[in-house]
Amino acid sequence: MEINKTAIAGTLESSDVQIMISKGTSGIQFEVESDVEKQFGDQIRQTVTDVLRQYDVKNADVKIVDKGALDMVIKARTIAAVQRALDIVDQPKWEVL
Amino acid sequence: MQVQDLYLTNPLIKKKWQAFLTDCGITDFSENEVAKIDETIGIYDGETLVATGSIAGQVIKYVAVCQKGVTNGSRFNTILTELINRLMQRGIYHIFVFTKPKYVTSFEHVGFEKLAGTTKGVLLESGRPNINDYLSDIPHVVSSYDKKIAAIVMNANPFTLGHRYLIEKAAKENDSVYVFVVSQDASLFTTTERVKLVSAGVADLSNVTIVNGGDYMVSYTTFPAYFMQSADDVIAYQTTLDARLFKEKIAPELNITRRYLGSEPLSHTTNIYNQTLQRELTDNIAVSVVPRKESSTGQVISATTVRQAIATNQVKLIANMLPKTTMDFIKENMAVLQDRIKKGQKIHGN
């Protein structure tokens, strides 16, 4: 699926993450801002990549501002952002959830 | 923590809001600034306002937070989340913020990136398309490292023989020239018209690239004083930001080593801008100030004069200031242009 619209989900509160997805051209590109980037940066990227793959998104620019979110929070926020970016908020993909 | 709307049209709320900001060291409540606010939000602790922030176009403004009794940064993050979400809902995905140098890290912590700064203020951005997207969209000169590449920024409202002269001179003295046309639609000639007339006016110069100045070159966001009356210290601050942004972000990416300016006998703001550029750029970028070209009758060529002539229906007098392409356009669209002036479009200034 092609991302044509920029969308955002999540907040900047403690234990949450803000994920912004916009149109990309060369694979999935990340920009991560996190206090625990060193420890969990790769894991955060992996979680987001997994969700994007389930939506068959091949190209996207993803900006992550992490405030110490747990894995499932990252997953949930990514799902919300992708659904918004693809304009399919009213058609949840149950197999991803 | 409940975020609420603050309606500044209510004098009581506005007074409280202003008092809180003043306490936090924000003191500029000039009409110019406050009138631009689209939305203001705040957090109350009981009856007291403890945090606030506003949106004006694509700019986040008037952010102030009292940290007393809560975890550092938590109110700030709440306010920023809400402001960003509201901007997104308005379809604004590219956000700017101006702040004092000491608050830069707070904004960097929520995903903003620094563009340029002075001791008075720093400009940061977040979202897309950002400056890297903007720069990668500009056609790059091939194997540019050993070439002479120059830049000119112009509003070209409209394109005159003076602009032509400046570009021609730069094109002759360099391998390649970028002409950045100011993108803000605040002038008598619309952006599309201005870009079209510049392109038409230099179509024969093969080493000239016309680029939209975007949000980064004399834009309404970063340099509002260009478009409206402002105090000298405001102009000085904004021109310094503009110059540093050009020097630190734009010029290195495109390997620009020279900037051409037209000498400025007529406009006060542009004159300060020229002085700032000469002061700020010189260590990395050579600045060439080219004296204004005079028309065949010895008048200084100026787009302001052209606009006045349109207003007073005397375009014959300025025929020797304009290339044929611009002249033809004005003749064809005379009625439209005069109508814009009647509707209140300013023709003085820039």
Coordinates of C-alpha atoms in Angstrom, one line a residue:
Chain A
M1 CA 0.0 0.0 0.0
E2 CA 1.2 3.5 -0.8
I3 CA 1.2 6.2 1.9
N4 CA 0.0 9.5 0.4
K5 CA -1.0 11.4 3.4
T6 CA 1.0 12.4 6.6
A7 CA -0.6 11.1 9.7
I8 CA 0.2 11.1 13.4
A9 CA -0.8 9.1 16.5
G10 CA 0.1 9.1 20.1
T11 CA 1.2 11.8 22.5
L12 CA 4.4 13.1 24.1
E13 CA 3.4 12.1 27.6
S14 CA 5.6 9.9 29.7
S15 CA 5.2 6.2 28.7
D16 CA 3.7 7.0 25.4
V17 CA 5.1 7.4 21.9
Q18 CA 4.2 9.8 19.1
I19 CA 4.5 8.3 15.6
M20 CA 4.3 10.3 12.4
I21 CA 4.1 8.5 9.1
S22 CA 4.6 10.2 5.8
K23 CA 5.1 9.4 2.2
G24 CA 8.5 7.8 1.5
T25 CA 10.4 6.8 -1.6
S26 CA 13.2 4.5 -0.5
G27 CA 12.0 1.8 1.8
I28 CA 11.1 2.5 5.4
Q29 CA 13.2 5.4 6.8
F30 CA 13.3 6.1 10.5
E31 CA 14.0 9.1 12.5
V32 CA 14.0 8.2 16.2
E33 CA 14.1 10.5 19.2
S34 CA 14.2 8.6 22.4
D35 CA 16.1 8.6 25.7
V36 CA 16.5 4.9 25.4
E37 CA 17.5 4.9 21.8
K38 CA 20.8 3.2 22.7
Q39 CA 19.1 0.4 24.5
F40 CA 15.9 -0.1 22.6
G41 CA 16.2 1.8 19.4
D42 CA 16.5 -1.3 17.2
Q43 CA 13.6 -2.9 19.0
I44 CA 11.4 0.1 18.5
R45 CA 12.2 0.2 14.8
Q46 CA 11.5 -3.5 14.5
T47 CA 8.1 -3.2 16.2
V48 CA 7.1 -0.4 13.8
T49 CA 8.5 -2.2 10.8
D50 CA 6.5 -5.4 11.6
V51 CA 3.2 -3.4 11.8
L52 CA 4.0 -1.6 8.5
R53 CA 4.8 -5.0 6.9
Q54 CA 1.4 -6.4 7.9
Y55 CA -0.2 -3.4 6.1
D56 CA 2.0 -4.1 3.1
V57 CA 3.6 -0.6 3.3
K58 CA 6.9 -0.8 1.6
N59 CA 7.9 2.9 1.5
A60 CA 7.4 5.3 4.3
D61 CA 9.2 7.9 6.3
V62 CA 8.5 7.3 10.0
K63 CA 9.3 9.8 12.8
I64 CA 9.2 8.4 16.3
V65 CA 9.3 10.5 19.4
D66 CA 9.4 8.0 22.2
K67 CA 8.8 8.8 25.8
G68 CA 9.5 5.3 27.2
A69 CA 6.6 3.4 25.6
L70 CA 6.2 -0.3 26.0
D71 CA 6.1 -2.5 23.0
M72 CA 2.4 -2.9 22.8
V73 CA 1.9 0.9 23.1
I74 CA 4.3 1.4 20.2
K75 CA 2.4 -1.2 18.2
A76 CA -1.0 0.3 19.0
R77 CA 0.2 3.8 18.1
T78 CA 1.7 2.6 14.8
I79 CA -1.5 0.8 13.8
A80 CA -3.5 4.0 14.5
A81 CA -1.0 6.1 12.5
V82 CA -0.9 3.7 9.6
Q83 CA -4.7 3.5 9.4
R84 CA -4.9 7.2 9.4
A85 CA -2.1 7.6 6.8
L86 CA -3.9 5.1 4.5
D87 CA -7.3 6.7 5.1
I88 CA -8.8 3.4 6.3
V89 CA -9.7 4.3 9.8
D90 CA -13.2 2.9 9.3
Q91 CA -11.9 -0.5 8.0
P92 CA -9.8 -1.9 10.8
K93 CA -7.6 -4.8 9.8
W94 CA -8.5 -7.4 12.3
E95 CA -5.8 -9.8 11.4
V96 CA -3.2 -7.1 12.4
L97 CA -4.9 -6.3 15.6
Chain B
M1 CA -4.3 17.4 33.6
Q2 CA -7.1 18.8 31.5
V3 CA -6.2 20.9 28.5
Q4 CA -8.7 23.6 27.8
D5 CA -9.3 26.1 25.1
L6 CA -8.5 29.7 26.1
Y7 CA -10.6 32.2 24.2
L8 CA -8.6 35.4 24.1
T9 CA -11.6 37.3 22.8
N10 CA -12.7 37.2 26.4
P11 CA -10.8 40.1 28.0
L12 CA -10.7 38.4 31.4
I13 CA -9.0 35.3 30.1
K14 CA -6.7 37.4 27.9
K15 CA -5.6 39.4 30.9
K16 CA -4.8 36.2 32.9
W17 CA -3.0 34.7 30.0
Q18 CA -1.0 37.8 29.4
A19 CA 0.0 38.1 33.1
F20 CA 1.1 34.4 33.2
L21 CA 3.2 34.8 30.1
T22 CA 4.7 38.1 31.4
D23 CA 5.7 36.2 34.6
C24 CA 7.4 33.6 32.4
G25 CA 9.4 36.3 30.5
I26 CA 7.3 36.6 27.3
T27 CA 6.5 40.3 26.9
D28 CA 5.7 40.9 23.3
F29 CA 2.0 41.4 23.0
S30 CA 2.0 43.7 20.0
E31 CA -1.1 43.7 17.8
N32 CA 1.1 42.3 15.0
E33 CA 1.8 39.2 17.0
V34 CA -1.4 38.5 19.0
A35 CA -3.7 39.1 16.0
K36 CA -2.1 36.1 14.2
I37 CA -3.0 33.6 16.8
D38 CA -5.5 30.9 15.6
E39 CA -6.0 28.9 18.8
T40 CA -4.8 29.1 22.4
I41 CA -4.9 26.3 24.9
G42 CA -4.1 26.1 28.6
I43 CA -3.9 23.9 31.6
Y44 CA -5.4 25.1 34.9
D45 CA -4.5 24.1 38.4
G46 CA -7.6 25.0 40.3
E47 CA -8.1 28.7 39.3
T48 CA -4.6 29.3 38.3
L49 CA -3.3 29.0 34.7
V50 CA -0.1 26.9 34.9
A51 CA 0.6 26.2 31.2
T52 CA -0.3 27.6 27.8
G53 CA 0.6 27.5 24.1
S54 CA -0.8 28.9 20.9
I55 CA -0.9 28.2 17.2
A56 CA -0.5 30.9 14.5
G57 CA -0.6 29.4 11.0
Q58 CA 2.1 26.8 11.0
V59 CA 4.0 28.3 14.0
I60 CA 3.7 27.3 17.6
K61 CA 3.9 30.4 19.8
Y62 CA 3.5 31.8 23.3
V63 CA 4.4 28.5 25.1
A64 CA 4.9 28.9 28.8
V65 CA 4.8 26.3 31.5
C66 CA 5.0 26.5 35.3
Q67 CA 6.8 23.4 36.6
K68 CA 5.9 23.8 40.3
G69 CA 4.7 20.6 41.9
V70 CA 4.8 18.3 38.9
T71 CA 7.4 16.2 37.1
N72 CA 9.7 18.4 35.0
G73 CA 8.5 18.7 31.4
S74 CA 5.2 16.8 31.9
R75 CA 3.0 19.9 31.4
F76 CA 5.2 21.1 28.5
N77 CA 4.8 17.7 26.8
T78 CA 1.0 17.8 27.3
I79 CA 0.7 21.2 25.8
L80 CA 3.0 20.3 22.8
T81 CA 1.0 17.1 22.1
E82 CA -2.2 19.0 22.0
L83 CA -0.8 21.8 19.8
I84 CA 0.7 19.3 17.4
N85 CA -2.5 17.3 17.2
R86 CA -4.5 20.4 16.5
L87 CA -2.1 21.5 13.8
M88 CA -2.4 18.0 12.2
Q89 CA -6.2 18.3 12.3
R90 CA -5.9 21.5 10.4
G91 CA -3.8 19.7 7.8
I92 CA -0.6 21.4 8.8
Y93 CA 2.2 18.8 8.9
H94 CA 5.1 21.1 8.9
I95 CA 5.6 23.1 12.1
F96 CA 7.9 25.9 13.2
V97 CA 8.7 27.3 16.6
F98 CA 10.7 30.3 17.7
T99 CA 12.1 30.1 21.1
K100 CA 14.8 31.4 23.4
P101 CA 18.1 29.5 23.2
K102 CA 17.7 28.0 26.7
Y103 CA 14.5 26.2 25.7
V104 CA 16.0 24.6 22.6
T105 CA 16.6 21.2 24.3
S106 CA 13.0 21.0 25.5
F107 CA 11.8 21.3 21.9
E108 CA 14.5 19.0 20.6
H109 CA 13.2 16.4 23.1
V110 CA 9.8 16.3 21.5
G111 CA 11.1 15.9 18.0
F112 CA 12.0 19.4 16.8
E113 CA 15.2 20.2 14.9
K114 CA 17.2 23.4 15.1
L115 CA 17.4 25.4 11.8
A116 CA 19.2 28.5 12.9
G117 CA 19.7 30.7 15.9
T118 CA 20.9 34.0 17.4
T119 CA 21.4 34.9 21.0
K120 CA 17.9 36.4 21.0
G121 CA 16.0 33.5 19.5
V122 CA 16.2 30.1 17.8
L123 CA 14.1 28.7 14.9
L124 CA 13.2 25.0 15.0
E125 CA 11.0 22.9 12.8
S126 CA 9.2 19.5 13.0
G127 CA 7.2 17.4 10.6
R128 CA 7.3 17.1 6.9
P129 CA 8.2 18.3 4.4
N130 CA 11.3 19.5 6.3
I131 CA 14.4 21.4 5.1
N132 CA 16.0 18.1 3.9
D133 CA 13.0 17.3 1.7
Y134 CA 13.1 20.9 0.4
L135 CA 16.8 20.7 -0.4
S136 CA 16.6 17.3 -2.0
D137 CA 13.8 18.5 -4.3
I138 CA 16.1 21.2 -5.7
P139 CA 18.0 20.1 -8.8
H140 CA 21.7 19.8 -7.8
V141 CA 24.5 20.8 -10.0
V142 CA 26.5 17.8 -11.2
S143 CA 30.0 17.5 -9.7
S144 CA 29.5 20.8 -8.0
Y145 CA 32.6 20.8 -5.8
D146 CA 34.9 22.5 -8.3
K147 CA 32.3 24.7 -9.8
K148 CA 31.4 28.3 -9.0
I149 CA 27.8 28.3 -7.8
A150 CA 25.9 31.5 -6.9
A151 CA 22.5 32.3 -5.4
I152 CA 20.2 35.2 -5.7
V153 CA 17.0 35.6 -3.6
M154 CA 14.3 37.8 -5.1
N155 CA 10.6 38.6 -4.7
A156 CA 10.5 39.9 -8.3
N157 CA 7.2 41.7 -7.9
P158 CA 7.3 42.0 -10.9
F159 CA 10.4 40.9 -12.8
T160 CA 12.2 44.0 -14.2
L161 CA 15.3 44.6 -16.2
G162 CA 17.1 45.3 -12.9
H163 CA 16.5 41.7 -11.9
R164 CA 17.5 40.6 -15.3
Y165 CA 20.7 42.6 -15.1
L166 CA 21.6 41.0 -11.7
I167 CA 20.9 37.4 -12.8
E168 CA 22.8 38.0 -16.1
K169 CA 25.8 39.3 -14.3
A170 CA 25.8 36.3 -11.9
A171 CA 25.3 33.9 -14.8
K172 CA 28.3 35.4 -16.5
E173 CA 30.6 35.2 -13.5
N174 CA 29.6 31.7 -12.3
D175 CA 29.1 28.2 -13.6
S176 CA 25.7 28.0 -12.2
V177 CA 23.1 30.3 -10.6
Y178 CA 20.2 29.5 -8.3
V179 CA 17.4 32.1 -8.3
F180 CA 15.2 31.6 -5.3
V181 CA 11.8 33.3 -5.7
V182 CA 10.1 34.3 -2.5
S183 CA 7.2 31.9 -2.1
Q184 CA 4.8 34.0 0.1
D185 CA 1.7 35.1 -1.7
A186 CA 1.6 38.6 -0.1
S187 CA 2.5 40.7 -3.1
L188 CA 0.7 42.4 -6.0
F189 CA 1.8 39.7 -8.4
T190 CA 1.0 36.2 -7.2
T191 CA 3.7 33.6 -6.6
T192 CA 2.8 31.7 -9.7
E193 CA 2.9 34.9 -11.8
R194 CA 6.2 36.0 -10.3
V195 CA 7.9 32.6 -10.9
K196 CA 6.5 32.5 -14.4
L197 CA 7.8 36.0 -15.3
V198 CA 11.2 35.2 -13.8
S199 CA 11.4 32.0 -15.8
A200 CA 10.3 33.7 -19.0
G201 CA 12.7 36.6 -18.4
V202 CA 15.8 34.4 -18.1
A203 CA 14.8 31.6 -20.5
D204 CA 17.8 32.2 -22.6
L205 CA 20.3 31.7 -19.7
S206 CA 21.0 28.0 -19.6
N207 CA 23.0 28.0 -16.4
V208 CA 20.2 29.6 -14.3
T209 CA 17.9 27.4 -12.1
I210 CA 14.7 29.0 -10.8
V211 CA 13.7 27.6 -7.4
N212 CA 10.8 28.4 -5.1
G213 CA 12.1 29.9 -1.9
G214 CA 9.8 27.7 0.1
D215 CA 9.5 28.3 3.9
Y216 CA 13.2 29.0 4.2
M217 CA 14.0 32.0 2.1
V218 CA 12.5 35.3 3.1
S219 CA 9.2 33.5 4.0
Y220 CA 6.4 35.0 5.9
T221 CA 7.1 32.5 8.7
T222 CA 10.8 33.3 9.2
F223 CA 11.0 36.9 8.1
P224 CA 7.6 38.6 8.5
A225 CA 9.2 42.0 8.7
Y226 CA 9.8 41.8 5.0
F227 CA 6.0 42.0 4.4
M228 CA 5.0 44.5 7.1
Q229 CA 6.2 47.5 9.0
S230 CA 8.4 46.4 11.9
A231 CA 10.9 47.9 14.3
D232 CA 14.6 47.9 13.4
D233 CA 15.6 45.4 16.1
V234 CA 12.9 43.0 14.9
I235 CA 14.2 43.3 11.4
A236 CA 17.8 42.9 12.5
Y237 CA 16.8 39.7 14.4
Q238 CA 14.8 38.2 11.6
T239 CA 17.4 39.0 8.9
T240 CA 20.1 37.4 11.0
L241 CA 18.1 34.2 11.3
D242 CA 17.4 34.2 7.6
A243 CA 21.1 34.8 6.8
R244 CA 22.3 32.0 9.2
L245 CA 19.7 29.6 7.8
F246 CA 21.0 30.3 4.3
K247 CA 24.6 30.0 5.4
E248 CA 24.4 26.9 7.6
K249 CA 21.7 24.8 5.9
I250 CA 21.1 25.8 2.4
A251 CA 24.4 27.0 0.9
P252 CA 26.5 24.0 2.0
E253 CA 24.0 21.4 0.6
L254 CA 23.9 23.1 -2.8
N255 CA 27.6 24.1 -2.7
I256 CA 26.7 27.8 -3.1
T257 CA 29.8 30.0 -2.6
R258 CA 28.5 33.4 -3.6
R259 CA 25.4 35.4 -3.1
Y260 CA 24.5 38.4 -5.3
L261 CA 22.5 41.3 -3.9
G262 CA 21.2 44.4 -5.6
S263 CA 22.2 47.6 -3.9
E264 CA 19.2 49.0 -2.1
P265 CA 18.7 52.8 -2.3
L266 CA 14.9 52.7 -1.8
S267 CA 13.7 50.1 0.8
H268 CA 14.6 50.4 4.4
T269 CA 14.0 46.8 5.3
T270 CA 15.9 45.4 2.3
N271 CA 18.7 47.7 3.1
I272 CA 19.1 46.3 6.6
Y273 CA 18.7 42.8 5.1
N274 CA 21.6 43.5 2.8
Q275 CA 23.8 44.8 5.6
T276 CA 23.0 41.7 7.7
L277 CA 23.8 39.4 4.8
Q278 CA 27.2 41.1 4.3
R279 CA 28.0 40.8 8.0
E280 CA 26.8 37.2 8.5
L281 CA 27.8 35.4 5.3
T282 CA 31.3 36.7 4.5
D283 CA 33.4 34.0 6.2
N284 CA 32.0 31.2 4.0
I285 CA 30.1 32.9 1.2
A286 CA 31.3 35.8 -0.9
V287 CA 28.7 38.6 -1.1
S288 CA 28.6 40.7 -4.2
V289 CA 26.6 43.8 -4.0
V290 CA 25.7 44.9 -7.6
P291 CA 24.8 48.6 -8.0
R292 CA 21.2 49.1 -9.2
K293 CA 20.8 49.3 -12.9
E294 CA 19.5 52.5 -14.3
S295 CA 17.0 52.6 -17.1
S296 CA 17.9 54.2 -20.5
T297 CA 16.6 57.5 -19.1
G298 CA 18.7 57.4 -16.0
Q299 CA 16.0 56.4 -13.5
V300 CA 16.8 53.7 -11.0
I301 CA 14.9 50.5 -12.0
S302 CA 12.6 49.5 -9.3
A303 CA 9.7 47.1 -9.0
T304 CA 8.0 49.6 -6.6
T305 CA 8.0 52.2 -9.4
V306 CA 6.5 49.7 -11.7
R307 CA 3.7 48.9 -9.3
Q308 CA 3.0 52.6 -8.8
A309 CA 2.8 53.1 -12.5
I310 CA 0.2 50.2 -12.7
A311 CA -1.8 51.8 -9.9
T312 CA -1.8 55.2 -11.7
N313 CA -2.3 53.7 -15.2
Q314 CA 0.9 55.1 -16.6
V315 CA 2.7 51.9 -17.7
K316 CA 4.0 53.7 -20.8
L317 CA 6.5 55.5 -18.5
I318 CA 8.0 52.3 -17.2
A319 CA 8.3 50.5 -20.5
N320 CA 12.1 50.9 -20.4
M321 CA 12.3 49.2 -17.0
L322 CA 10.7 45.9 -18.1
P323 CA 11.6 43.0 -20.3
K324 CA 9.0 42.3 -23.0
T325 CA 7.7 39.2 -21.3
T326 CA 6.8 41.2 -18.1
M327 CA 5.4 44.1 -20.1
D328 CA 3.2 41.8 -22.2
F329 CA 1.9 40.2 -19.0
I330 CA 1.1 43.6 -17.4
K331 CA -0.7 44.8 -20.5
E332 CA -2.8 41.7 -20.7
N333 CA -3.7 41.7 -17.0
M334 CA -3.9 45.4 -16.3
A335 CA -7.5 45.2 -15.2
V336 CA -6.9 42.3 -12.8
L337 CA -3.8 44.0 -11.3
Q338 CA -5.6 47.3 -10.8
D339 CA -8.5 45.5 -9.3
R340 CA -6.2 43.8 -6.7
I341 CA -4.8 47.2 -5.8
K342 CA -8.3 48.6 -5.4
K343 CA -9.2 45.7 -3.1
G344 CA -6.4 46.8 -0.8
Q345 CA -3.2 45.0 -2.0
K346 CA -0.4 47.2 -0.8
I347 CA 2.1 48.3 -3.5
H348 CA 4.6 50.1 -1.4
G349 CA 7.2 48.3 0.6
N350 CA 8.0 44.9 -0.8

